[in-house]
PDB file of C-alpha atoms in Angstrom:
ATOM      1  CA  MET Q  29      -0.279  -0.173   0.027  1.00  0.00           C
ATOM      2  CA  VAL Q  30       2.482   2.144   0.450  1.00  0.00           C
ATOM      3  CA  ASN Q  31       3.296   1.232  -2.901  1.00  0.00           C
ATOM      4  CA  ARG Q  32       0.506   1.919  -4.323  1.00  0.00           C
ATOM      5  CA  TYR Q  33      -0.945   5.074  -2.763  1.00  0.00           C
ATOM      6  CA  CYS Q  34       2.768   6.971  -2.878  1.00  0.00           C
ATOM      7  CA  ILE Q  35       2.693   7.768   1.401  1.00  0.00           C
ATOM      8  CA  ASN Q  36       4.721   6.275   4.264  1.00  0.00           C
ATOM      9  CA  GLU Q  37       3.611   3.502   6.778  1.00  0.00           C
ATOM     10  CA  ALA Q  38       3.475   6.036   9.438  1.00  0.00           C
ATOM     11  CA  THR Q  39       0.634   7.524   6.880  1.00  0.00           C
ATOM     12  CA  ILE Q  40      -1.360   4.375   7.748  1.00  0.00           C
ATOM     13  CA  ARG Q  41      -0.773   3.418  10.642  1.00  0.00           C
ATOM     14  CA  SER Q  42      -2.652   7.349  11.214  1.00  0.00           C
ATOM     15  CA  HIS Q  43      -5.449   6.874   9.369  1.00  0.00           C
ATOM     16  CA  LYS Q  44      -6.224   3.204  10.434  1.00  0.00           C
ATOM     17  CA  LYS Q  45      -5.991   5.180  14.218  1.00  0.00           C
ATOM     18  CA  LEU Q  46      -8.042   8.579  13.177  1.00  0.00           C
ATOM     19  CA  HIS Q  47     -10.682   6.183  11.186  1.00  0.00           C
ATOM     20  CA  ALA Q  48     -11.057   3.182  13.987  1.00  0.00           C
ATOM     21  CA  ASP Q  49     -14.220   3.570  13.576  1.00  0.00           C
ATOM     22  CA  GLU Q  50     -14.696   2.338  10.208  1.00  0.00           C
ATOM     23  CA  ILE Q  51     -11.246   0.449   9.562  1.00  0.00           C
ATOM     24  CA  VAL Q  52     -12.134  -2.456  12.247  1.00  0.00           C
ATOM     25  CA  GLU Q  53      -9.872  -6.103  12.492  1.00  0.00           C
ATOM     26  CA  ASN Q  54     -11.148  -9.092  10.801  1.00  0.00           C
ATOM     27  CA  ILE Q  55     -12.553  -7.143   8.354  1.00  0.00           C
ATOM     28  CA  HIS Q  56      -9.839  -4.626   6.481  1.00  0.00           C
ATOM     29  CA  PHE Q  57      -7.017  -5.592   8.767  1.00  0.00           C
ATOM     30  CA  ILE Q  58      -6.457  -8.894  10.294  1.00  0.00           C
ATOM     31  CA  THR Q  59      -2.634  -8.634  12.975  1.00  0.00           C
ATOM     32  CA  GLU Q  60      -0.473 -11.685  12.896  1.00  0.00           C
ATOM     33  CA  GLN Q  61       2.201 -12.561  14.686  1.00  0.00           C
ATOM     34  CA  ASN Q  62       5.452 -12.834  12.217  1.00  0.00           C
ATOM     35  CA  LYS Q  63       8.739 -15.137  12.211  1.00  0.00           C
ATOM     36  CA  PHE Q  64      10.378 -12.653  15.220  1.00  0.00           C
ATOM     37  CA  GLY Q  65       6.862 -12.729  17.076  1.00  0.00           C
ATOM     38  CA  THR Q  66       6.248  -9.072  16.436  1.00  0.00           C
ATOM     39  CA  ASN Q  67       2.731  -8.529  15.853  1.00  0.00           C
ATOM     40  CA  GLU Q  68       2.587  -7.567  11.207  1.00  0.00           C
ATOM     41  CA  THR Q  69      -0.909  -5.771  10.296  1.00  0.00           C
ATOM     42  CA  LYS Q  70      -2.055  -7.093   6.779  1.00  0.00           C
ATOM     43  CA  TRP Q  71      -4.914  -5.296   4.995  1.00  0.00           C
ATOM     44  CA  THR Q  72      -8.040  -7.048   2.476  1.00  0.00           C
ATOM     45  CA  LEU Q  73      -9.108  -6.293  -0.227  1.00  0.00           C
ATOM     46  CA  ARG Q  74     -11.481  -4.215   1.238  1.00  0.00           C
ATOM     47  CA  GLY Q  75      -8.902  -2.688   3.475  1.00  0.00           C
ATOM     48  CA  ILE Q  76      -7.032  -1.189   1.239  1.00  0.00           C
ATOM     49  CA  ILE Q  77     -10.221   0.417  -0.824  1.00  0.00           C
ATOM     50  CA  LYS Q  78     -11.210   1.703   2.853  1.00  0.00           C
ATOM     51  CA  LEU Q  79      -7.621   3.021   3.310  1.00  0.00           C
ATOM     52  CA  GLY Q  80      -7.784   4.462  -0.154  1.00  0.00           C
ATOM     53  CA  MET Q  81     -10.522   6.907   0.641  1.00  0.00           C
ATOM     54  CA  PHE Q  82      -9.391   8.607   2.951  1.00  0.00           C
ATOM     55  CA  ILE Q  83      -5.455   9.285   1.659  1.00  0.00           C
ATOM     56  CA  ARG Q  84      -4.552  13.057  -0.115  1.00  0.00           C
ATOM     57  CA  SER Q  85      -2.286  11.141  -2.514  1.00  0.00           C
ATOM     58  CA  PRO Q  86      -2.979  11.837  -6.201  1.00  0.00           C
ATOM     59  CA  GLN Q  87      -2.149   8.007  -6.645  1.00  0.00           C
ATOM     60  CA  ALA Q  88      -5.165   7.208  -3.684  1.00  0.00           C
ATOM     61  CA  LYS Q  89      -7.464  10.210  -5.872  1.00  0.00           C
ATOM     62  CA  ALA Q  90      -6.161   8.187  -8.910  1.00  0.00           C
ATOM     63  CA  PHE Q  91      -7.128   5.545  -7.156  1.00  0.00           C
ATOM     64  CA  ARG Q  92     -10.988   7.251  -5.826  1.00  0.00           C
ATOM     65  CA  LEU Q  93     -11.787   8.368  -9.707  1.00  0.00           C
ATOM     66  CA  TRP Q  94     -10.806   4.948 -10.521  1.00  0.00           C
ATOM     67  CA  ALA Q  95     -13.986   3.627  -8.657  1.00  0.00           C
ATOM     68  CA  GLU Q  96     -16.325   5.577  -8.702  1.00  0.00           C
ATOM     69  CA  GLN Q  97     -15.897   4.854 -12.391  1.00  0.00           C
ATOM     70  CA  GLU Q  98     -15.981   1.182 -11.500  1.00  0.00           C
ATOM     71  CA  LEU Q  99     -19.257   1.435  -8.825  1.00  0.00           C
ATOM     72  CA  GLU Q 100     -21.347   3.316 -11.440  1.00  0.00           C
ATOM     73  CA  LYS Q 101     -20.119   0.578 -14.294  1.00  0.00           C
ATOM     74  CA  SER Q 102     -21.013  -1.974 -12.127  1.00  0.00           C
ATOM     75  CA  ILE Q 103     -24.854  -0.283 -11.154  1.00  0.00           C
ATOM     76  CA  ASN Q 104     -25.827   0.455 -14.270  1.00  0.00           C
ATOM     77  CA  ALA Q 105     -24.870  -2.917 -15.516  1.00  0.00           C
ATOM     78  CA  GLU Q 106     -26.984  -4.397 -12.806  1.00  0.00           C
ATOM     79  CA  LEU Q 107     -29.833  -1.326 -13.003  1.00  0.00           C
ATOM     80  CA  GLU Q 108     -30.057  -2.181 -17.029  1.00  0.00           C
ATOM     81  CA  LYS Q 109     -29.971  -5.855 -15.762  1.00  0.00           C
ATOM     82  CA  ALA Q 110     -33.155  -5.751 -13.250  1.00  0.00           C
ATOM     83  CA  ARG Q 111     -34.485  -3.550 -15.784  1.00  0.00           C
ATOM     84  CA  LEU Q 112     -34.730  -6.410 -18.949  1.00  0.00           C
ATOM     85  CA  THR Q 113     -35.115  -8.790 -16.051  1.00  0.00           C
ATOM     86  CA  ARG Q 114     -38.383  -6.903 -15.356  1.00  0.00           C
ATOM     87  CA  LEU Q 115     -39.243  -5.695 -19.569  1.00  0.00           C
ATOM     88  CA  LYS Q 116     -39.099  -9.945 -19.907  1.00  0.00           C
ATOM     89  CA  SER Q 117     -41.711 -10.939 -16.303  1.00  0.00           C
ATOM     90  CA  ILE Q 118     -43.826  -7.922 -17.948  1.00  0.00           C
ATOM     91  CA  GLU Q 119     -43.521  -9.579 -21.310  1.00  0.00           C
ATOM     92  CA  GLN Q 120     -44.593 -13.550 -20.186  1.00  0.00           C
ATOM     93  CA  THR Q 121     -46.629 -12.133 -17.640  1.00  0.00           C
ATOM     94  CA  ASN Q 122     -48.621 -10.074 -21.111  1.00  0.00           C
ATOM     95  CA  ARG Q 123     -48.020 -14.081 -22.595  1.00  0.00           C
ATOM     96  CA  ILE Q 124     -50.220 -15.579 -19.752  1.00  0.00           C
ATOM     97  CA  ALA Q 125     -52.949 -13.324 -19.191  1.00  0.00           C
ATOM     98  CA  ASN Q 126     -52.907 -13.485 -23.774  1.00  0.00           C
ATOM     99  CA  LEU Q 127     -52.870 -17.280 -23.690  1.00  0.00           C
ATOM    100  CA  GLU Q 128     -55.638 -17.776 -20.260  1.00  0.00           C
ATOM    101  CA  ALA Q 129     -57.861 -15.734 -21.783  1.00  0.00           C
ATOM    102  CA  ILE Q 130     -57.829 -17.470 -25.604  1.00  0.00           C
ATOM    103  CA  ALA Q 131     -57.952 -20.591 -23.684  1.00  0.00           C
ATOM    104  CA  ILE Q 132     -60.775 -18.510 -21.630  1.00  0.00           C
ATOM    105  CA  SER Q 133     -62.198 -17.905 -24.885  1.00  0.00           C
ATOM    106  CA  LYS Q 134     -62.015 -20.532 -26.297  1.00  0.00           C
ATOM    107  CA  GLU Q 135     -63.846 -21.988 -23.917  1.00  0.00           C
ATOM    108  CA  ASN Q 136     -66.764 -19.957 -23.488  1.00  0.00           C
ATOM    109  CA  TYR Q 137     -67.071 -20.656 -27.353  1.00  0.00           C
ATOM    110  CA  HIS Q 138     -66.692 -24.294 -27.444  1.00  0.00           C
ATOM    111  CA  LYS Q 139     -69.293 -24.510 -24.222  1.00  0.00           C
ATOM    112  CA  SER Q 140     -71.498 -22.149 -26.363  1.00  0.00           C
ATOM    113  CA  GLN Q 141     -71.075 -24.512 -29.431  1.00  0.00           C
ATOM    114  CA  ILE Q 142     -72.422 -27.563 -27.165  1.00  0.00           C
ATOM    115  CA  ASN Q 143     -75.084 -25.642 -25.568  1.00  0.00           C
ATOM    116  CA  GLY Q 144     -76.888 -24.983 -29.346  1.00  0.00           C
ATOM    117  CA  TYR Q 145     -76.383 -28.674 -30.954  1.00  0.00           C
ATOM    118  CA  LYS Q 146     -78.357 -30.234 -27.243  1.00  0.00           C
ATOM    119  CA  ALA Q 147     -81.063 -27.346 -27.962  1.00  0.00           C
ATOM    120  CA  GLN Q 148     -81.028 -27.747 -31.702  1.00  0.00           C
ATOM    121  CA  LEU Q 149     -80.950 -31.935 -30.417  1.00  0.00           C
ATOM    122  CA  ALA Q 150     -83.447 -31.349 -27.840  1.00  0.00           C
ATOM    123  CA  LYS Q 151     -85.596 -29.886 -30.962  1.00  0.00           C
ATOM    124  CA  HIS Q 152     -84.816 -32.676 -33.285  1.00  0.00           C
ATOM    125  CA  ASN Q 153     -86.507 -35.399 -30.549  1.00  0.00           C
ATOM    126  CA  GLU Q 154     -89.074 -33.578 -30.024  1.00  0.00           C
ATOM    127  CA  LYS Q 155     -89.851 -33.113 -33.960  1.00  0.00           C
ATOM    128  CA  ILE Q 156     -89.045 -36.926 -34.440  1.00  0.00           C
ATOM    129  CA  LYS Q 157     -91.644 -38.147 -31.749  1.00  0.00           C
ATOM    130  CA  LEU Q 158     -94.410 -35.913 -33.293  1.00  0.00           C
ATOM    131  CA  LEU Q 159     -93.351 -37.486 -36.055  1.00  0.00           C
ATOM    132  CA  LYS Q 160     -93.373 -40.809 -35.368  1.00  0.00           C
ATOM    133  CA  ALA Q 161     -97.017 -39.890 -33.444  1.00  0.00           C
ATOM    134  CA  ARG Q 162     -98.075 -39.047 -36.398  1.00  0.00           C
ATOM    135  CA  LEU Q 163     -96.928 -42.060 -38.699  1.00  0.00           C
ATOM    136  CA  THR Q 164     -98.241 -44.273 -35.720  1.00  0.00           C
ATOM    137  CA  ILE Q 165    -101.449 -42.316 -36.065  1.00  0.00           C
ATOM    138  CA  ALA Q 166    -101.604 -42.626 -39.876  1.00  0.00           C
ATOM    139  CA  GLU Q 167    -100.942 -46.350 -39.523  1.00  0.00           C
ATOM    140  CA  ASN Q 168    -103.901 -47.232 -37.458  1.00  0.00           C
ATOM    141  CA  GLU Q 169    -106.286 -45.398 -39.851  1.00  0.00           C
ATOM    142  CA  ALA Q 170    -104.366 -47.862 -42.728  1.00  0.00           C
ATOM    143  CA  LYS Q 171    -104.910 -50.805 -40.541  1.00  0.00           C
ATOM    144  CA  ASN Q 172    -108.675 -49.799 -39.689  1.00  0.00           C
ATOM    145  CA  LEU Q 173    -109.282 -49.117 -43.777  1.00  0.00           C
ATOM    146  CA  SER Q 174    -108.435 -53.202 -44.301  1.00  0.00           C
ATOM    147  CA  ASN Q 175    -107.479 -56.191 -43.242  1.00  0.00           C
ATOM    148  CA  ASP Q 176    -105.733 -56.803 -46.761  1.00  0.00           C
ATOM    149  CA  GLU Q 177    -102.296 -58.850 -46.224  1.00  0.00           C
ATOM    150  CA  GLU Q 178    -100.902 -57.055 -49.325  1.00  0.00           C
ATOM    151  CA  LEU Q 179    -102.099 -53.236 -48.235  1.00  0.00           C
ATOM    152  CA  LEU Q 180    -100.601 -53.542 -44.346  1.00  0.00           C
ATOM    153  CA  LYS Q 181     -97.268 -54.160 -46.323  1.00  0.00           C
ATOM    154  CA  LYS Q 182     -97.212 -51.574 -48.577  1.00  0.00           C
ATOM    155  CA  LEU Q 183     -98.394 -49.440 -45.699  1.00  0.00           C
ATOM    156  CA  GLU Q 184     -95.498 -50.768 -43.170  1.00  0.00           C
ATOM    157  CA  TRP Q 185     -92.854 -50.558 -45.876  1.00  0.00           C
ATOM    158  CA  LEU Q 186     -94.289 -46.565 -47.308  1.00  0.00           C
ATOM    159  CA  PHE Q 187     -94.968 -45.986 -43.453  1.00  0.00           C
ATOM    160  CA  LYS Q 188     -90.537 -46.814 -42.223  1.00  0.00           C
ATOM    161  CA  ARG Q 189     -89.302 -45.353 -45.608  1.00  0.00           C
ATOM    162  CA  ALA Q 190     -91.545 -42.471 -44.998  1.00  0.00           C
ATOM    163  CA  LEU Q 191     -89.622 -42.532 -41.158  1.00  0.00           C
ATOM    164  CA  ALA Q 192     -86.499 -43.067 -42.331  1.00  0.00           C
ATOM    165  CA  ASP Q 193     -86.739 -39.874 -44.832  1.00  0.00           C
ATOM    166  CA  GLY Q 194     -88.362 -37.752 -42.002  1.00  0.00           C
ATOM    167  CA  VAL Q 195     -85.957 -38.885 -39.676  1.00  0.00           C
ATOM    168  CA  ILE Q 196     -82.872 -38.230 -42.048  1.00  0.00           C
ATOM    169  CA  TYR Q 197     -83.968 -34.653 -42.850  1.00  0.00           C
ATOM    170  CA  ALA Q 198     -85.049 -33.831 -39.896  1.00  0.00           C
ATOM    171  CA  ILE Q 199     -81.160 -34.431 -37.935  1.00  0.00           C
ATOM    172  CA  ASN Q 200     -79.774 -33.092 -41.115  1.00  0.00           C
ATOM    173  CA  SER Q 201     -81.743 -29.781 -41.105  1.00  0.00           C
ATOM    174  CA  SER Q 202     -80.092 -27.231 -38.958  1.00  0.00           C
ATOM    175  CA  ARG Q 203     -83.013 -24.362 -39.404  1.00  0.00           C
ATOM    176  CA  ASP Q 204     -86.786 -25.871 -37.333  1.00  0.00           C
ATOM    177  CA  LYS Q 205     -88.375 -23.825 -40.613  1.00  0.00           C
ATOM    178  CA  ILE Q 206     -86.300 -27.039 -43.034  1.00  0.00           C
ATOM    179  CA  ILE Q 207     -87.389 -29.659 -40.104  1.00  0.00           C
ATOM    180  CA  ASN Q 208     -90.834 -28.335 -39.630  1.00  0.00           C
ATOM    181  CA  ASP Q 209     -90.917 -28.325 -43.751  1.00  0.00           C
ATOM    182  CA  ALA Q 210     -89.494 -31.903 -43.428  1.00  0.00           C
ATOM    183  CA  LEU Q 211     -91.598 -33.511 -40.879  1.00  0.00           C
ATOM    184  CA  LYS Q 212     -94.945 -32.007 -42.779  1.00  0.00           C
ATOM    185  CA  ARG Q 213     -93.690 -33.441 -46.383  1.00  0.00           C
ATOM    186  CA  ALA Q 214     -93.172 -36.863 -44.791  1.00  0.00           C
ATOM    187  CA  SER Q 215     -96.250 -36.733 -42.477  1.00  0.00           C
ATOM    188  CA  ASP Q 216     -97.672 -35.759 -46.258  1.00  0.00           C
ATOM    189  CA  GLU Q 217     -96.419 -37.593 -48.198  1.00  0.00           C
ATOM    190  CA  PHE Q 218     -97.260 -41.047 -46.658  1.00  0.00           C
ATOM    191  CA  MET Q 219    -101.102 -39.839 -46.426  1.00  0.00           C
ATOM    192  CA  SER Q 220    -100.910 -39.484 -50.257  1.00  0.00           C
ATOM    193  CA  ASN Q 221    -100.092 -42.778 -49.836  1.00  0.00           C
ATOM    194  CA  LEU Q 222    -102.388 -44.007 -47.661  1.00  0.00           C
ATOM    195  CA  HIS Q 223    -104.754 -42.439 -49.817  1.00  0.00           C
ATOM    196  CA  LEU Q 224    -103.986 -43.583 -52.737  1.00  0.00           C
ATOM    197  CA  LEU Q 225    -103.795 -47.865 -51.360  1.00  0.00           C
ATOM    198  CA  LYS Q 226    -107.332 -46.494 -50.568  1.00  0.00           C
ATOM    199  CA  ASN Q 227    -108.301 -45.083 -53.864  1.00  0.00           C
ATOM    200  CA  GLN Q 228    -107.488 -48.702 -55.771  1.00  0.00           C
TER     201      GLN Q 228
END
């Protein structure tokens, strides 16, 4: 330190004593016995830096300037690192929030679709029940008209065909008007065929 700061040992001892509240043993320096049995002070890196803050030599001033610049660089580097970490954290938070919003939106959309399908199926089921009921009534009426076995077979075939056509058409349709038309058309077709058979 004498060479680095261009001072004598007395100056070092003087600063050590004068700033004893700041220059602390076992942190800034340690005391050991040398081979001759006398106490010897050995300075730590922190002690060398601390002592450099009190010395007035040109070399100590140059050291303080260098230390300030290095400290500024270190602080700026840490601040930049913290800024980039914060930006990355914000970006990740925004990305997660966007993904969560998309997931919620998709979930709501799928729920809406499922509820729509359920409602459509319920309507289709009601229409099919109505069609079956109407065709069953028509079939029973046809059975009462004649006991002719061949006629009954034709009626049964017409009934099944009309029922199948009506159900397929109703299932494949997605609008109430088309469904109603499908049911009416199937029923009317069956009734028309029934009247033709009656007139034979």
